Coordinates of C-alpha atoms in Angstrom, one line a residue:
M1 CA -89.8 29.1 -107.3
G2 CA -87.2 26.5 -106.0
H3 CA -85.3 27.3 -102.8
G4 CA -83.4 24.1 -102.5
H5 CA -85.6 23.0 -99.7
R6 CA -85.7 19.2 -99.2
G7 CA -87.0 19.3 -95.6
P8 CA -85.1 18.8 -92.4
G9 CA -85.8 15.1 -92.4
R10 CA -83.7 14.8 -95.6
A11 CA -80.7 16.6 -94.5
L12 CA -77.2 15.7 -95.7
G13 CA -76.1 12.5 -94.3
L14 CA -74.2 9.3 -95.0
E15 CA -76.3 6.4 -96.3
K16 CA -76.4 3.6 -93.9
H17 CA -77.9 0.9 -96.2
K18 CA -76.9 1.0 -99.8
R19 CA -75.3 -1.1 -102.5
A20 CA -71.6 -0.7 -102.8
R21 CA -70.4 1.3 -105.8
S22 CA -68.8 -0.5 -108.7
T23 CA -65.1 -0.7 -109.1
R24 CA -65.4 1.4 -112.3
V25 CA -67.1 4.2 -110.3
L26 CA -64.6 4.1 -107.5
L27 CA -61.6 4.2 -109.9
G28 CA -63.3 7.1 -111.7
S29 CA -63.6 9.1 -108.5
L30 CA -60.0 8.2 -107.7
W31 CA -58.9 9.4 -111.2
K32 CA -59.8 12.9 -110.2
Y33 CA -56.7 12.9 -108.0
L34 CA -54.5 10.5 -109.9
K35 CA -54.7 12.5 -113.2
N36 CA -52.7 15.3 -111.6
Y37 CA -49.7 13.0 -111.2
I38 CA -50.1 10.7 -114.2
W39 CA -46.7 11.4 -115.7
S40 CA -45.0 10.9 -112.4
I41 CA -46.9 7.7 -111.9
I42 CA -45.9 6.5 -115.4
F43 CA -42.2 7.3 -114.7
A44 CA -42.3 5.5 -111.3
A45 CA -44.0 2.5 -113.0
S46 CA -41.3 2.4 -115.6
L47 CA -38.6 2.4 -112.8
I48 CA -40.5 -0.5 -111.1
I49 CA -40.5 -2.4 -114.4
V50 CA -36.7 -1.9 -114.7
Y51 CA -36.2 -2.9 -111.1
S52 CA -38.2 -6.1 -111.6
L53 CA -36.0 -6.9 -114.7
F54 CA -32.9 -6.4 -112.6
S55 CA -34.4 -8.7 -110.0
L56 CA -34.7 -11.4 -112.7
V57 CA -31.3 -10.8 -114.3
T58 CA -29.4 -10.9 -110.9
P59 CA -30.0 -14.7 -110.3
L60 CA -28.9 -15.4 -113.9
I61 CA -25.6 -13.6 -113.3
L62 CA -25.1 -15.5 -110.0
K63 CA -25.9 -18.7 -111.8
T64 CA -23.2 -18.0 -114.3
G65 CA -20.8 -17.1 -111.5
I66 CA -21.5 -20.4 -109.6
D67 CA -21.0 -22.4 -112.8
R68 CA -17.7 -20.7 -113.5
A69 CA -16.5 -21.1 -109.9
T70 CA -17.1 -24.8 -110.0
E71 CA -15.1 -25.3 -113.2
E72 CA -11.6 -26.9 -112.9
N73 CA -9.8 -23.9 -114.5
A74 CA -11.7 -21.3 -112.4
T75 CA -9.7 -18.1 -111.6
M76 CA -10.5 -14.8 -110.1
K77 CA -9.9 -13.2 -113.5
I78 CA -12.7 -15.3 -114.9
L79 CA -15.0 -14.5 -112.0
M80 CA -14.3 -10.8 -111.7
P81 CA -16.6 -9.7 -114.6
V82 CA -19.4 -11.7 -113.0
I83 CA -18.8 -10.2 -109.5
I84 CA -18.6 -6.6 -110.9
S85 CA -21.8 -7.1 -112.9
F86 CA -23.6 -8.4 -109.9
F87 CA -22.6 -5.5 -107.6
V88 CA -23.4 -2.9 -110.4
L89 CA -26.9 -4.4 -110.8
V90 CA -27.5 -4.5 -107.0
I91 CA -26.4 -0.8 -106.7
L92 CA -28.4 0.3 -109.7
G93 CA -31.4 -1.7 -108.5
W94 CA -31.2 0.0 -105.1
I95 CA -31.0 3.5 -106.7
I96 CA -33.9 2.8 -109.0
N97 CA -36.0 1.3 -106.3
S98 CA -35.3 4.2 -104.0
I99 CA -36.2 6.8 -106.6
S100 CA -39.5 5.0 -107.5
T101 CA -40.3 4.7 -103.7
I102 CA -39.7 8.4 -103.1
I103 CA -41.8 9.4 -106.1
L104 CA -44.7 7.2 -105.1
T105 CA -44.5 8.2 -101.5
K106 CA -44.7 11.9 -102.5
I107 CA -47.6 11.2 -104.8
N108 CA -49.4 9.3 -102.1
S109 CA -48.8 12.0 -99.5
K110 CA -50.0 14.8 -101.8
M111 CA -53.1 12.8 -102.8
L112 CA -53.9 12.1 -99.1
H113 CA -53.5 15.8 -98.3
E114 CA -55.8 16.7 -101.2
V115 CA -58.5 14.2 -100.3
R116 CA -58.5 15.2 -96.7
T117 CA -58.6 18.9 -97.6
D118 CA -61.5 18.4 -100.0
L119 CA -63.3 16.3 -97.4
Y120 CA -62.9 18.9 -94.7
R121 CA -64.0 21.6 -97.1
K122 CA -67.1 19.6 -98.0
L123 CA -67.9 19.0 -94.4
S124 CA -67.4 22.7 -93.5
Y125 CA -70.1 23.6 -96.1
S126 CA -72.4 20.8 -94.9
D127 CA -75.7 21.5 -93.3
M128 CA -76.1 21.8 -89.5
S129 CA -78.6 18.8 -89.7
Y130 CA -75.7 16.6 -90.9
I131 CA -73.2 17.8 -88.4
K132 CA -75.7 17.4 -85.5
N133 CA -77.1 14.0 -86.6
E134 CA -73.9 12.2 -87.6
Q135 CA -71.6 11.0 -84.8
S136 CA -68.5 13.2 -84.6
G137 CA -66.4 10.0 -84.3
N138 CA -67.8 8.7 -87.6
I139 CA -67.0 11.9 -89.4
T140 CA -63.5 12.0 -88.0
A141 CA -63.0 8.4 -89.0
R142 CA -63.9 9.2 -92.6
V143 CA -61.4 12.1 -92.7
T144 CA -58.6 10.2 -91.0
S145 CA -58.9 6.4 -90.9
D146 CA -60.7 6.0 -94.3
T147 CA -58.3 8.3 -96.1
G148 CA -55.4 6.4 -94.5
E149 CA -56.9 3.1 -95.6
L150 CA -57.1 4.6 -99.2
A151 CA -53.5 5.6 -99.1
T152 CA -52.5 2.1 -98.0
G153 CA -54.5 0.7 -101.0
I154 CA -52.7 3.0 -103.4
Q155 CA -49.3 1.8 -102.1
I156 CA -50.4 -1.8 -102.4
S157 CA -51.6 -1.3 -106.0
T158 CA -48.2 0.1 -107.1
S159 CA -46.5 -3.0 -105.6
I160 CA -48.9 -5.3 -107.4
V161 CA -47.3 -4.1 -110.7
A162 CA -43.9 -5.3 -109.6
Q163 CA -45.3 -8.6 -108.2
L164 CA -47.1 -9.4 -111.5
L165 CA -43.9 -8.7 -113.4
L166 CA -41.9 -11.0 -111.1
I167 CA -44.5 -13.8 -111.4
I168 CA -44.5 -13.7 -115.2
G169 CA -40.8 -13.1 -115.7
S170 CA -39.7 -15.8 -113.2
F171 CA -42.1 -18.4 -114.7
V172 CA -40.9 -17.7 -118.2
L173 CA -37.3 -18.1 -117.1
L174 CA -38.2 -21.3 -115.2
L175 CA -39.7 -22.7 -118.4
V176 CA -36.7 -21.8 -120.4
T177 CA -34.2 -23.2 -117.9
N178 CA -36.1 -26.3 -116.7
W179 CA -39.7 -27.0 -117.5
V180 CA -39.9 -29.8 -115.0
I181 CA -39.1 -27.5 -112.1
A182 CA -41.5 -24.9 -113.6
L183 CA -44.3 -27.5 -113.4
I184 CA -43.4 -28.3 -109.7
S185 CA -43.6 -24.5 -108.9
I186 CA -47.0 -24.2 -110.5
A187 CA -48.2 -27.2 -108.4
A188 CA -47.4 -25.2 -105.3
V189 CA -49.4 -22.1 -106.4
P190 CA -52.9 -23.3 -105.3
I191 CA -51.6 -24.3 -101.9
A192 CA -49.8 -21.0 -101.4
F193 CA -52.8 -19.0 -102.6
G194 CA -55.2 -21.0 -100.4
I195 CA -53.1 -20.5 -97.3
S196 CA -52.7 -16.8 -97.9
S197 CA -56.4 -16.3 -98.7
V198 CA -57.6 -18.1 -95.5
L199 CA -55.1 -16.2 -93.3
S200 CA -56.0 -12.9 -94.9
F201 CA -59.7 -13.5 -94.5
F202 CA -59.4 -14.1 -90.8
G203 CA -56.7 -11.4 -90.4
R204 CA -58.9 -8.8 -92.0
K205 CA -61.7 -9.6 -89.5
I206 CA -59.4 -9.4 -86.6
V207 CA -57.8 -6.1 -87.8
L208 CA -61.3 -4.6 -88.1
R209 CA -61.9 -5.6 -84.5
V210 CA -58.6 -4.2 -83.4
R211 CA -59.4 -0.8 -85.1
R212 CA -62.9 -0.7 -83.6
A213 CA -61.6 -1.5 -80.1
F214 CA -58.9 1.2 -80.5
G215 CA -61.7 3.6 -81.5
Y216 CA -63.5 2.8 -78.3
V217 CA -60.4 3.3 -76.2
S218 CA -59.7 6.7 -77.9
G219 CA -63.3 7.8 -77.4
K220 CA -63.3 6.8 -73.7
M221 CA -60.0 8.6 -73.1
A222 CA -61.3 11.8 -74.8
E223 CA -64.6 11.5 -72.8
G224 CA -62.8 10.9 -69.5
L225 CA -60.4 13.9 -70.0
S226 CA -63.3 16.2 -71.0
G227 CA -65.3 15.1 -67.9
I228 CA -62.5 14.7 -65.4
A229 CA -63.8 17.5 -63.2
V230 CA -67.2 15.8 -62.9
A231 CA -65.5 12.4 -62.2
K232 CA -63.4 14.0 -59.5
S233 CA -66.4 15.8 -57.9
F234 CA -68.2 12.4 -57.5
N235 CA -65.0 10.5 -56.5
R236 CA -65.4 8.3 -59.6
E237 CA -61.7 8.4 -60.7
E238 CA -61.3 4.6 -60.1
E239 CA -64.5 3.8 -62.0
L240 CA -63.2 5.9 -64.9
A241 CA -59.9 4.1 -64.9
T242 CA -61.7 0.7 -64.6
E243 CA -63.9 1.4 -67.7
L244 CA -60.8 2.4 -69.7
R245 CA -58.9 -0.7 -68.4
E246 CA -61.7 -3.0 -69.6
L247 CA -61.8 -1.4 -73.1
N248 CA -58.0 -1.5 -73.3
Q249 CA -58.1 -5.1 -72.3
Q250 CA -60.5 -5.8 -75.2
H251 CA -58.1 -4.0 -77.5
Y252 CA -55.2 -6.1 -76.1
N253 CA -57.1 -9.3 -76.6
Y254 CA -57.8 -8.6 -80.3
S255 CA -54.2 -7.4 -80.8
K256 CA -53.0 -10.7 -79.3
Q257 CA -55.3 -12.7 -81.6
F258 CA -53.8 -10.8 -84.6
G259 CA -50.3 -11.6 -83.2
F260 CA -51.1 -15.3 -82.9
L261 CA -52.4 -15.3 -86.5
M262 CA -49.3 -13.6 -87.8
M263 CA -47.3 -16.3 -86.0
F264 CA -48.8 -18.8 -88.5
V265 CA -48.6 -16.7 -91.6
M266 CA -44.9 -16.6 -92.4
P267 CA -44.1 -20.0 -90.8
S268 CA -46.8 -21.5 -93.1
I269 CA -45.4 -19.8 -96.2
N270 CA -41.8 -20.7 -95.1
A271 CA -42.8 -24.3 -94.6
L272 CA -44.3 -24.4 -98.1
S273 CA -41.2 -22.7 -99.5
Y274 CA -38.8 -25.2 -97.8
A275 CA -40.9 -28.1 -99.1
L276 CA -40.8 -26.7 -102.6
F277 CA -37.0 -26.1 -102.4
T278 CA -36.4 -29.6 -101.1
L279 CA -38.5 -31.0 -103.9
I280 CA -36.6 -28.9 -106.4
I281 CA -33.2 -30.1 -105.1
Y282 CA -34.3 -33.8 -105.2
T283 CA -35.7 -33.3 -108.7
S284 CA -32.5 -31.6 -109.8
G285 CA -30.4 -34.4 -108.3
W286 CA -32.5 -37.0 -110.1
L287 CA -32.2 -35.1 -113.4
N288 CA -28.5 -34.7 -112.9
K289 CA -28.1 -38.4 -112.3
T290 CA -30.3 -39.5 -115.3
T291 CA -29.3 -36.8 -117.8
D292 CA -26.1 -35.2 -116.4
V293 CA -27.3 -31.8 -117.6
I294 CA -28.1 -30.1 -114.3
S295 CA -25.3 -27.9 -112.9
L296 CA -25.0 -26.4 -109.4
G297 CA -25.8 -23.0 -110.9
D298 CA -29.0 -24.5 -112.5
I299 CA -30.1 -25.7 -109.1
Y300 CA -29.5 -22.3 -107.5
L301 CA -31.3 -20.6 -110.4
S302 CA -34.3 -22.9 -110.1
I303 CA -34.6 -22.3 -106.3
N304 CA -34.2 -18.5 -106.7
L305 CA -36.7 -18.3 -109.6
S306 CA -39.2 -20.5 -107.9
Q307 CA -39.0 -18.3 -104.8
Q308 CA -39.5 -15.2 -107.0
F309 CA -42.4 -16.9 -108.5
L310 CA -44.1 -18.1 -105.3
F311 CA -43.5 -15.2 -103.0
P312 CA -45.3 -12.5 -105.1
I313 CA -48.3 -14.9 -105.4
V314 CA -48.5 -15.1 -101.6
M315 CA -48.2 -11.3 -101.4
L316 CA -51.0 -10.8 -104.0
A317 CA -53.3 -13.2 -102.2
M318 CA -52.8 -11.2 -99.0
S319 CA -53.1 -7.9 -100.8
F320 CA -56.6 -8.5 -102.2
P321 CA -58.4 -8.1 -98.8
Q322 CA -56.5 -4.9 -98.2
L323 CA -57.4 -3.6 -101.7
E324 CA -61.1 -4.5 -100.9
S325 CA -60.8 -2.6 -97.7
A326 CA -59.3 0.4 -99.6
F327 CA -62.2 0.3 -102.1
G328 CA -64.6 0.2 -99.1
A329 CA -62.9 3.3 -97.6
M330 CA -63.1 5.1 -101.0
D331 CA -66.8 4.2 -101.1
R332 CA -67.4 5.7 -97.7
I333 CA -65.4 8.8 -98.7
I334 CA -67.5 9.3 -101.9
D335 CA -70.6 9.2 -99.7
I336 CA -69.6 12.5 -98.3
F337 CA -68.5 14.0 -101.6
D338 CA -71.8 12.9 -103.3
A339 CA -74.2 13.9 -100.5
K340 CA -76.5 16.7 -101.6
P341 CA -77.0 19.6 -99.1
A342 CA -80.5 20.1 -97.7
I343 CA -80.0 23.8 -97.7
S344 CA -78.9 25.5 -100.9
D345 CA -79.3 28.9 -102.5
A346 CA -82.2 29.4 -104.9
L347 CA -81.2 29.7 -108.6
D348 CA -82.3 33.4 -108.6
A349 CA -81.1 34.2 -105.0
K350 CA -80.3 37.8 -104.4
P351 CA -78.1 39.5 -101.7
L352 CA -80.0 40.6 -98.6
Q353 CA -81.0 44.2 -98.8
E354 CA -79.6 46.6 -96.2
E355 CA -82.5 49.1 -96.0
D356 CA -84.8 47.2 -93.6
D357 CA -83.7 45.2 -90.5
S358 CA -87.2 44.2 -89.4
V359 CA -87.7 40.4 -88.9
H360 CA -91.0 38.7 -89.6
F361 CA -92.0 35.1 -88.6
K362 CA -95.1 34.2 -90.6
N363 CA -97.0 31.0 -89.6
V364 CA -93.6 29.3 -89.0
S365 CA -93.7 25.6 -88.1
F366 CA -90.8 23.3 -88.0
A367 CA -90.1 19.6 -87.4
Y368 CA -86.7 17.9 -87.2
K369 CA -88.5 14.7 -88.2
E370 CA -91.6 14.4 -90.4
R371 CA -94.8 15.5 -88.5
N372 CA -92.9 15.7 -85.2
Y373 CA -93.3 19.5 -84.8
V374 CA -91.1 21.4 -82.3
L375 CA -92.5 24.7 -83.4
K376 CA -96.0 25.4 -84.5
N377 CA -97.6 28.5 -86.1
I378 CA -95.2 31.2 -84.9
N379 CA -96.3 34.7 -85.9
F380 CA -94.3 37.6 -84.7
S381 CA -92.5 40.7 -86.0
A382 CA -89.5 42.6 -84.6
K383 CA -89.0 46.3 -85.6
P384 CA -85.5 47.5 -86.7
G385 CA -83.3 48.1 -83.6
E386 CA -85.8 46.5 -81.2
L387 CA -84.5 44.4 -78.3
I388 CA -86.6 41.2 -77.9
A389 CA -86.1 38.9 -74.9
V390 CA -87.1 35.3 -75.5
V391 CA -88.1 33.2 -72.5
G392 CA -89.6 29.8 -72.0
H393 CA -89.0 26.4 -70.3
T394 CA -86.2 24.1 -71.6
G395 CA -87.3 22.5 -74.8
A396 CA -89.8 25.3 -75.7
G397 CA -88.0 25.9 -79.1
K398 CA -86.2 29.1 -78.4
T399 CA -82.8 28.1 -79.8
T400 CA -84.4 26.3 -82.7
L401 CA -86.4 29.3 -83.8
F402 CA -83.7 32.0 -83.5
S403 CA -80.3 30.2 -83.6
Y404 CA -81.2 27.6 -86.3
L405 CA -84.1 28.8 -88.4
L406 CA -83.3 32.6 -88.6
P407 CA -79.8 32.1 -90.0
R408 CA -81.2 29.3 -92.2
F409 CA -79.1 26.4 -90.8
Y410 CA -82.4 24.6 -91.2
D411 CA -85.4 25.4 -93.5
V412 CA -88.8 26.0 -92.0
T413 CA -91.2 23.1 -92.6
E414 CA -94.2 25.5 -93.1
G415 CA -94.5 29.3 -93.3
E416 CA -91.7 31.7 -94.0
I417 CA -89.2 34.0 -92.3
C418 CA -88.6 37.4 -93.8
I419 CA -86.1 40.2 -93.2
G420 CA -87.6 43.4 -94.5
D421 CA -89.7 42.2 -97.4
Q422 CA -87.3 39.4 -98.5
N423 CA -88.0 35.7 -97.7
I424 CA -84.7 34.4 -96.4
K425 CA -85.0 31.4 -98.8
E426 CA -84.7 33.9 -101.6
V427 CA -81.5 35.5 -100.5
T428 CA -78.0 34.1 -100.6
Q429 CA -76.8 32.3 -97.5
S430 CA -73.6 34.2 -97.4
S431 CA -75.3 37.6 -97.3
L432 CA -77.9 36.4 -94.8
R433 CA -75.3 35.1 -92.3
Q434 CA -73.1 38.1 -92.8
A435 CA -76.1 40.2 -91.6
I436 CA -76.8 38.0 -88.5
G437 CA -74.5 37.7 -85.5
L438 CA -74.7 34.6 -83.3
V439 CA -73.4 34.5 -79.8
S440 CA -74.0 31.0 -78.4
Q441 CA -74.6 30.0 -74.8
E442 CA -71.4 28.1 -74.7
P443 CA -68.7 30.4 -76.2
F444 CA -66.4 28.7 -78.6
L445 CA -62.9 29.9 -79.3
F446 CA -60.6 28.5 -82.0
S447 CA -57.0 27.5 -81.5
G448 CA -54.8 30.5 -82.1
T449 CA -54.3 33.9 -80.4
V450 CA -56.9 36.1 -78.7
Y451 CA -56.4 38.6 -81.5
E452 CA -57.0 36.0 -84.2
N453 CA -60.2 34.9 -82.5
I454 CA -61.5 38.5 -82.3
V455 CA -60.9 39.2 -86.0
Y456 CA -62.3 35.8 -87.0
G457 CA -65.5 37.4 -88.4
K458 CA -63.6 40.3 -90.0
P459 CA -60.1 39.1 -91.1
D460 CA -59.2 42.4 -92.6
A461 CA -59.8 44.4 -89.4
T462 CA -57.0 46.7 -88.3
E463 CA -55.4 46.6 -84.8
E464 CA -57.0 50.0 -84.1
E465 CA -60.5 48.6 -84.8
V466 CA -59.9 45.6 -82.6
R467 CA -58.6 47.8 -79.7
S468 CA -61.4 50.2 -80.1
I469 CA -64.0 47.5 -79.9
C470 CA -62.3 45.9 -76.8
E471 CA -62.1 49.2 -75.0
R472 CA -65.8 49.9 -75.6
I473 CA -66.8 46.6 -73.9
N474 CA -64.0 46.9 -71.2
A475 CA -62.2 43.8 -72.5
D476 CA -58.9 45.6 -73.2
E477 CA -58.0 45.5 -69.5
F478 CA -58.1 41.8 -68.9
I479 CA -56.7 40.9 -72.4
E480 CA -53.6 43.0 -71.7
A481 CA -53.3 41.3 -68.3
L482 CA -53.0 37.9 -70.0
Q483 CA -49.4 36.5 -70.3
H484 CA -48.9 37.8 -73.9
G485 CA -51.8 40.2 -74.2
Y486 CA -53.6 40.0 -77.5
N487 CA -51.0 37.4 -78.7
T488 CA -51.8 35.0 -75.9
K489 CA -52.4 31.5 -77.4
I490 CA -55.7 29.9 -76.9
V491 CA -55.7 26.1 -76.6
E492 CA -58.5 23.5 -76.6
G493 CA -61.4 26.0 -76.9
G494 CA -60.0 28.3 -74.3
K495 CA -59.8 26.0 -71.3
R496 CA -57.3 28.3 -69.6
L497 CA -59.8 31.2 -69.7
S498 CA -62.7 31.8 -67.4
S499 CA -66.3 31.5 -68.7
G500 CA -66.6 35.3 -68.5
Q501 CA -63.4 36.0 -70.4
K502 CA -64.6 33.6 -73.2
Q503 CA -68.0 35.3 -73.3
I504 CA -66.4 38.8 -73.6
I505 CA -64.0 37.7 -76.4
T506 CA -66.9 36.2 -78.4
I507 CA -68.9 39.4 -77.9
A508 CA -65.9 41.4 -79.2
R509 CA -65.7 39.1 -82.1
T510 CA -69.4 39.6 -83.0
M511 CA -69.2 43.4 -82.5
L512 CA -66.2 43.6 -84.8
A513 CA -68.2 41.8 -87.5
N514 CA -70.9 44.4 -87.0
P515 CA -74.0 42.4 -87.8
R516 CA -77.3 44.2 -88.4
I517 CA -79.3 41.5 -86.6
L518 CA -78.2 39.8 -83.4
V519 CA -79.1 36.5 -81.8
L520 CA -77.6 36.0 -78.3
D521 CA -78.1 32.9 -76.2
E522 CA -77.2 34.0 -72.7
A523 CA -75.1 31.7 -70.6
T524 CA -76.9 30.1 -67.7
S525 CA -73.8 29.8 -65.6
R526 CA -73.5 32.4 -62.8
L527 CA -70.4 34.5 -62.9
D528 CA -68.7 36.5 -60.1
A529 CA -69.9 40.0 -59.6
Y530 CA -67.1 41.7 -61.4
T531 CA -67.1 39.5 -64.5
E532 CA -70.9 39.6 -64.5
S533 CA -70.8 43.3 -64.7
L534 CA -68.3 43.2 -67.6
V535 CA -70.4 40.8 -69.5
Q536 CA -73.6 42.8 -69.0
A537 CA -71.9 46.0 -70.1
A538 CA -70.5 44.3 -73.1
Q539 CA -73.9 42.9 -74.1
M540 CA -75.5 46.3 -73.8
E541 CA -72.9 47.8 -76.1
L542 CA -73.5 44.9 -78.5
F543 CA -77.3 45.5 -78.6
K544 CA -77.0 49.2 -79.6
G545 CA -78.6 49.9 -83.0
R546 CA -79.3 46.3 -83.8
T547 CA -82.4 44.2 -84.1
T548 CA -81.7 41.8 -81.3
F549 CA -83.1 38.6 -80.0
V550 CA -81.8 37.5 -76.6
I551 CA -82.6 34.0 -75.3
A552 CA -82.6 35.5 -71.9
H553 CA -81.5 33.9 -68.5
R554 CA -80.8 37.2 -66.7
L555 CA -83.7 39.2 -65.2
S556 CA -81.8 42.4 -65.9
T557 CA -81.7 41.6 -69.7
I558 CA -85.4 40.7 -69.7
K559 CA -86.4 44.0 -68.0
D560 CA -84.3 46.0 -70.4
A561 CA -86.0 44.5 -73.4
D562 CA -88.4 46.4 -75.5
R563 CA -90.7 43.4 -75.6
I564 CA -90.7 39.8 -74.3
I565 CA -92.0 36.8 -76.1
V566 CA -92.8 33.6 -74.3
L567 CA -92.6 30.2 -76.0
D568 CA -94.2 27.1 -74.5
H569 CA -94.1 23.7 -76.1
G570 CA -93.2 25.2 -79.5
K571 CA -95.9 27.8 -79.5
L572 CA -95.7 31.5 -79.0
V573 CA -98.1 32.1 -76.1
E574 CA -97.4 35.6 -74.7
V575 CA -95.9 38.9 -76.0
G576 CA -95.4 42.1 -74.1
T577 CA -93.3 44.1 -71.7
H578 CA -92.3 42.8 -68.2
E579 CA -95.1 44.8 -66.6
E580 CA -97.7 43.8 -69.1
L581 CA -96.9 40.1 -68.8
M582 CA -96.9 40.2 -65.0
E583 CA -100.4 41.6 -65.1
K584 CA -101.5 38.8 -67.4
K585 CA -100.6 36.2 -64.7
G586 CA -99.7 33.6 -67.3
I587 CA -96.7 31.5 -68.1
Y588 CA -94.3 34.5 -67.8
Q589 CA -95.4 35.3 -64.3
D590 CA -94.9 31.7 -63.4
L591 CA -91.4 31.7 -64.8
Y592 CA -90.7 34.9 -63.0
T593 CA -91.9 33.8 -59.6
T594 CA -90.2 30.4 -59.8
Y595 CA -86.9 31.4 -61.4
Y596 CA -86.1 35.0 -62.3
A597 CA -87.3 36.7 -59.0
Y598 CA -84.8 34.6 -57.0
Q599 CA -81.7 35.5 -59.0
G600 CA -79.2 36.9 -56.4
L601 CA -77.8 39.6 -58.6
E602 CA -80.1 41.4 -61.0
K603 CA -77.8 44.1 -62.3
V604 CA -74.3 45.4 -61.6
D605 CA -73.4 48.8 -63.1
I606 CA -69.8 49.8 -63.9
N607 CA -68.9 53.3 -63.0
I608 CA -65.7 54.6 -64.7
E609 CA -63.4 56.9 -62.7
E610 CA -64.6 55.8 -59.2
L611 CA -62.9 52.7 -58.1
E612 CA -62.2 51.5 -54.6
P613 CA -59.8 48.6 -55.4
E614 CA -60.0 47.2 -51.9
I615 CA -63.7 46.2 -52.3
V616 CA -63.1 44.4 -55.6
E617 CA -62.4 40.8 -55.6
N618 CA -61.3 40.4 -59.2
P619 CA -60.6 36.8 -60.2
I620 CA -59.1 37.9 -63.5
K621 CA -55.3 38.1 -63.0
Q622 CA -54.3 41.7 -63.6
K623 CA -51.0 43.4 -64.1
K624 CA -50.0 45.9 -61.5
K625 CA -51.4 49.1 -62.9
P626 CA -53.9 51.8 -61.6
A627 CA -57.3 50.4 -61.0
R628 CA -59.9 51.6 -63.5
F629 CA -63.3 50.3 -62.4
S630 CA -65.6 50.4 -59.4
L631 CA -68.7 48.3 -58.8
N632 CA -72.0 49.6 -57.5
S633 CA -74.7 47.0 -57.1
K634 CA -78.2 48.1 -57.9
K635 CA -81.5 46.3 -57.5
K636 CA -84.3 47.1 -59.8
N637 CA -87.8 47.0 -58.6
S638 CA -90.0 44.4 -60.1

């Protein structure tokens, strides 16, 4: 039976070394988004064609006006139709160009929105292996920079239509009006194309360096702001500023190189244009002297048409590298869309049954990379409603086993994990994860209100349900004491809240979702006595009636457990109660004597009704209201 398992070593990822996709494949992928706007694109393209025709007709009208103005019997009455026609064409051209620009801008913006939304949706359903293995900056670049590059390419491609029309139309008119000047203009094409191509080639390299350097600056700024407290504690503010200054200097140097390059782009093109115009004027003068058929209007028309012929060629030459860059961005975007998930539901996957909440690990082994095992031959069963404390040295495999393998963020390499009599590979991922609640060591809160964070796991929860849960775990008091209570905005993961407050909110969120099986990774950071008591009380409420695995760091939690399992170097080495494991004098006793026994506060109980406010140093800002809690510290005998 297939379970969609491809092994952790083959998790979803972006191919680092591969052949670029063909243009046909890239355009085929882009068509998925373009087809929704095909009629709008056709309409905008039609307007561009009309605008290009106006651009070609306008110099013909001016040529007529110049010729009439230079005649001996020229009067304003004769010139007025030409002047009116010119201004009508200019105004109509402006209106048509504005409409086409608005249409294409809207299409481009909508497509960009759709691509980014689809990318983010794809990433949100991606495997944990991909999210953890791929650099977050690389992922962000694909969603932001690459999509932006693609949007630029689409804009350029629409302008190419107008440029091609101008090239063809202006050359045809040049041939009709003066084939000699048309040949002179053609002679300038290789020179213009060569200059543009060379400058574009070097410009693209410099632009890539500028973007890369800007990425380093952005990354260092984000890192510095995140770790500013650490930098201050070691008096490293100046070093932090120096590192940023050096990266910023590199970005400045590359930007300066690009600026110098651009100093040569337009002057070079202008020099070529002036040379061409000078040659056209001398040629026109020579033709006028020898044939007496070249008028002043003809000279103007020749210069204008040659300019309309030459300038689009230059723009086309400079557009090709940008189009190539856009195709490269599309290729990288498709990498994400085409990537196959390492974890997928079996074809005959069934919902997880609700009758049995026992959990069984049967000969479970796991390796992130082939044959490099981090867990080996784990055999263990937890009864429904049992509280299991998991202990072990750092790197023993505790988080991998319970936080990654049990909810099937990764698939086991060998063996199987069962809930009741169902292999978790044979149940749907949605039903499995709905049954399992995860409370991580570092609480994470989303941007939004406190209320929105609590109902995150149960969006249809009522306000009464939320308040009931918060009152059960004594969270209602401190939430109401916040500036706007439950409607207080949370920013940047809850940086304005204490560690204890964030932990309690995440516990409330998990309780509201009401999972049948719980995995809790206790925070290692020590809290003040009052907040510690709130967190402990909240945890005990959370444990009730659930099969619970606690990656424990508090002695009180370990002693309250029904059983304790000890992991060491990826192997399950001891199982039993606190007393049983102490008698064995093994790894658990060593952990206890070197770490747990020296915890200053083992347990703090909350007694409702009896509070002496003067002995409570509560760091949580409270509103002025009658005190509700008292603290009595108790020590348990080991």
